[in-house]
Backbone as ProteinMPNN parsed JSONL, in Angstrom:
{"seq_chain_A": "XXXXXXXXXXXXXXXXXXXXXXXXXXXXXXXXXXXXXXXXXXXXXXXXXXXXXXXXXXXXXXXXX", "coords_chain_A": {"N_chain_A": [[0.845, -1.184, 0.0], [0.557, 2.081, -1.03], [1.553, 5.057, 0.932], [2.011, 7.862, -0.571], [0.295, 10.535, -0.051], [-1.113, 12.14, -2.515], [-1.758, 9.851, -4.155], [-3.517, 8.054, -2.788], [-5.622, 10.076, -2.566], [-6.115, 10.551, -4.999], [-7.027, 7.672, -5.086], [-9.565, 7.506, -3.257], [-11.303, 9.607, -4.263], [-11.922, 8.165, -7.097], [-12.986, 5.477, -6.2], [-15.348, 7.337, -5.399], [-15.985, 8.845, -6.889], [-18.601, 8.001, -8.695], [-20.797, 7.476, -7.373], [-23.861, 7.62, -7.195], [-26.495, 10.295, -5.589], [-27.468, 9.67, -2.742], [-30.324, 10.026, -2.228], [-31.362, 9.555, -4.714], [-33.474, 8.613, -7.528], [-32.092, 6.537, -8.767], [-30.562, 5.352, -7.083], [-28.591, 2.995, -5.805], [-28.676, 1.469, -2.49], [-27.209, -0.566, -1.959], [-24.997, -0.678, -3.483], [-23.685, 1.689, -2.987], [-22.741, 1.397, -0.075], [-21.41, -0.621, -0.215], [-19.31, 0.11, -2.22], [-18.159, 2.825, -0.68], [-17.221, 1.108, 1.718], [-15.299, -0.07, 0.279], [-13.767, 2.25, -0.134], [-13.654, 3.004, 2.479], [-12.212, 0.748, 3.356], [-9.673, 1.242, 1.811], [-8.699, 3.414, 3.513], [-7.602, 3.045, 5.826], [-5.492, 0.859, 5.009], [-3.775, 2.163, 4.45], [-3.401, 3.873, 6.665], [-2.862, 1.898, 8.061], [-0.223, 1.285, 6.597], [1.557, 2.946, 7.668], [1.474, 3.523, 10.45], [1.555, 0.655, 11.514], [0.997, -3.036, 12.464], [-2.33, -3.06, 14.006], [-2.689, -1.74, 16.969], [0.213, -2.516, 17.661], [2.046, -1.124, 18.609], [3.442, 2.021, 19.679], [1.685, 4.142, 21.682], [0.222, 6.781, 19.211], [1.39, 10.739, 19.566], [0.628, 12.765, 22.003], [-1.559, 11.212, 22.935], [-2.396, 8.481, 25.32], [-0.118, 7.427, 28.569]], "CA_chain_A": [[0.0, 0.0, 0.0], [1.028, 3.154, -1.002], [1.481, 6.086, 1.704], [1.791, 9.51, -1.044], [-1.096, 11.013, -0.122], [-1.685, 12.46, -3.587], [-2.221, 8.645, -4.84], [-4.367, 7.992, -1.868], [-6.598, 11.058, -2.472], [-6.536, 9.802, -6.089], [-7.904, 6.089, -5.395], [-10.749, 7.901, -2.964], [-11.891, 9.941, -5.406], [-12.091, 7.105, -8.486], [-13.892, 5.252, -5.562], [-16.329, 7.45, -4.951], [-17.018, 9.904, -8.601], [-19.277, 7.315, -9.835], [-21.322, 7.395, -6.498], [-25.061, 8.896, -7.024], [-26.886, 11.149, -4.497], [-28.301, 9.106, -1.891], [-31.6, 10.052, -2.222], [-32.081, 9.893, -5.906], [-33.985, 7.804, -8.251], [-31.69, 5.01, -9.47], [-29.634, 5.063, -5.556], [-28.59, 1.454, -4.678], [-28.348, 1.658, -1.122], [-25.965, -1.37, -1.338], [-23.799, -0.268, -4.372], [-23.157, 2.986, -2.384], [-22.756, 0.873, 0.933], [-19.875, -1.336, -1.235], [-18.036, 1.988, -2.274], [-17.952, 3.141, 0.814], [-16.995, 0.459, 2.639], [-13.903, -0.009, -0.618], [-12.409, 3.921, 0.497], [-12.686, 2.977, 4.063], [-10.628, 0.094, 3.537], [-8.092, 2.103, 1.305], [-7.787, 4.287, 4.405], [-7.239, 1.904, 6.617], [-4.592, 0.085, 4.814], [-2.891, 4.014, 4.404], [-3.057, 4.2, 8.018], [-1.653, 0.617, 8.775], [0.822, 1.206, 6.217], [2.138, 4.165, 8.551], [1.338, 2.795, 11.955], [2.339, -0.546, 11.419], [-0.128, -3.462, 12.724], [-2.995, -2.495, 15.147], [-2.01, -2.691, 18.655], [1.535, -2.828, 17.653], [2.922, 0.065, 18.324], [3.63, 3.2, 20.756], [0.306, 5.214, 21.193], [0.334, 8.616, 18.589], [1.939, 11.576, 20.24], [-0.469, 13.331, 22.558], [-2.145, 9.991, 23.509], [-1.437, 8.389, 26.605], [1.298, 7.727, 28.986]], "C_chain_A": [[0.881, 1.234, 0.0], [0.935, 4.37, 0.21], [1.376, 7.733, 1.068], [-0.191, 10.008, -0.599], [-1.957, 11.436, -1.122], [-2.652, 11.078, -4.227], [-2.851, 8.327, -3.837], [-5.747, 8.68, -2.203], [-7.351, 10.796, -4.082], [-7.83, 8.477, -5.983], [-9.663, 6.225, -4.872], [-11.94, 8.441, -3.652], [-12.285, 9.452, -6.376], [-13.097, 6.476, -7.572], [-15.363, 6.034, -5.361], [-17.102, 8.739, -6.271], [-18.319, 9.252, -8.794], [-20.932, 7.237, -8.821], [-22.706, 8.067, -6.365], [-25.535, 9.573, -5.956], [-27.862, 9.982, -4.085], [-30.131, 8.776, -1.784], [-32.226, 9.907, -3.743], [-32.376, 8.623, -6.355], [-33.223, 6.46, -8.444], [-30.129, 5.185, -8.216], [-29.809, 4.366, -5.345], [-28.087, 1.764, -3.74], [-27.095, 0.655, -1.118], [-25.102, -0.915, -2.224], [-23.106, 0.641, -3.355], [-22.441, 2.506, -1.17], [-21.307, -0.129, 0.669], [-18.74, -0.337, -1.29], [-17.839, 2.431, -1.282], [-17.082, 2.498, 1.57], [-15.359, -0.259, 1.649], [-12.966, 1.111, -0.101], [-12.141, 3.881, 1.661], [-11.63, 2.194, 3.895], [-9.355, 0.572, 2.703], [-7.86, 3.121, 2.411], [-7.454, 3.842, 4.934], [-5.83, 0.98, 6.781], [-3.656, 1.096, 4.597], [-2.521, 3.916, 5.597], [-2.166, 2.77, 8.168], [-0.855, 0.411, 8.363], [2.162, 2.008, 6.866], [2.43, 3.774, 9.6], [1.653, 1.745, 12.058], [1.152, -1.384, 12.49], [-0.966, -2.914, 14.179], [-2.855, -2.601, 16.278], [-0.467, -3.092, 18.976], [2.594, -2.018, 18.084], [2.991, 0.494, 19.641], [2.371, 3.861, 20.483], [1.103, 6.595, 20.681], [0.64, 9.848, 19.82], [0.648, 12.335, 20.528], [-1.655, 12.115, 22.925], [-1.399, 9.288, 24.547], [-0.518, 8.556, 27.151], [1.431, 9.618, 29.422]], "O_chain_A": [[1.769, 1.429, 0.83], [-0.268, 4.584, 0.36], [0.907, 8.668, 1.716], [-1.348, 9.731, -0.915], [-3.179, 11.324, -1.029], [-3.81, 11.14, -4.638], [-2.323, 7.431, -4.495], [-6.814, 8.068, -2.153], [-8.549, 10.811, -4.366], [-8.944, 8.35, -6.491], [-10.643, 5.676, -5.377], [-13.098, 8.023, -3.686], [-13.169, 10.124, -6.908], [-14.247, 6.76, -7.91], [-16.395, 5.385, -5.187], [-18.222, 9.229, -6.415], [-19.236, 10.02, -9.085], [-22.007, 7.002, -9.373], [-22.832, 8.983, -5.553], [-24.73, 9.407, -5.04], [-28.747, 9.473, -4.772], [-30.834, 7.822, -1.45], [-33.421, 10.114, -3.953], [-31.842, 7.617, -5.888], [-33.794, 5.385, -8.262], [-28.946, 5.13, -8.553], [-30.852, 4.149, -4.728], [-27.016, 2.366, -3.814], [-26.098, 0.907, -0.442], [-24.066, -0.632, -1.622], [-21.998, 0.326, -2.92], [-21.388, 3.121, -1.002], [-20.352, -0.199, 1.443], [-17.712, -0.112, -0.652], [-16.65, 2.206, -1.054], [-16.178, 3.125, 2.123], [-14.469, -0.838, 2.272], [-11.792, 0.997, 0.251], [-11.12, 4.311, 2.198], [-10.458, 2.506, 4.106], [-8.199, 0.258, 2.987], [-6.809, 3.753, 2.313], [-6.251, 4.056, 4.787], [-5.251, 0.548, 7.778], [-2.499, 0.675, 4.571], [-1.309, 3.856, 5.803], [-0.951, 2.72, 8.363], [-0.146, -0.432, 8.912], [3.356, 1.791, 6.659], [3.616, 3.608, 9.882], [2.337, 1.673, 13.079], [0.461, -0.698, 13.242], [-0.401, -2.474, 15.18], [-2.893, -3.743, 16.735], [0.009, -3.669, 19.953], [3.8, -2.217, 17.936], [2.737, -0.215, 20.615], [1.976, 4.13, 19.349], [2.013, 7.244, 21.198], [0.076, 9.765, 20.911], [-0.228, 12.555, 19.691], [-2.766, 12.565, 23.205], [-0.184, 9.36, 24.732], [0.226, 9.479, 26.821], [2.505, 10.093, 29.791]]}, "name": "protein", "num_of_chains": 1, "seq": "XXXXXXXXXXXXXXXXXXXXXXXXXXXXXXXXXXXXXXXXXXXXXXXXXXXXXXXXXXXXXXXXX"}
């Protein structure tokens, strides 16, 4: 997984252009609910590419301790 943020902000965006308005006529609740749940996990795998596995680490500066 990549960490540039540019290519990050990229993959979110391709994820979610195609995405209609919630409330409109031809809105699959689950398509949208899919996409969604695709950009979280590209953040996710951004962040754990940074942080390194969950629970693995030193808590982020200004967190405990």
């Amino acid at each position: 997984m990549t960490t540039d943020p540019d290519q990050i902000r990229s993959e979110i965006t391709s994820l979610l252009a195609t995405l209609p308005e919630p409330d409109a006529a031809d809105g699959d609740v689950e398509a949208i609910a899919e996409r969604l749940e695709q950009a979280h996990d590209v953040l996710v795998q951004a962040l754990e590419s940074v942080e390194g596995p969950a629970g693995g680490g030193a808590a982020p500066s200004g967190f405990g301790g």
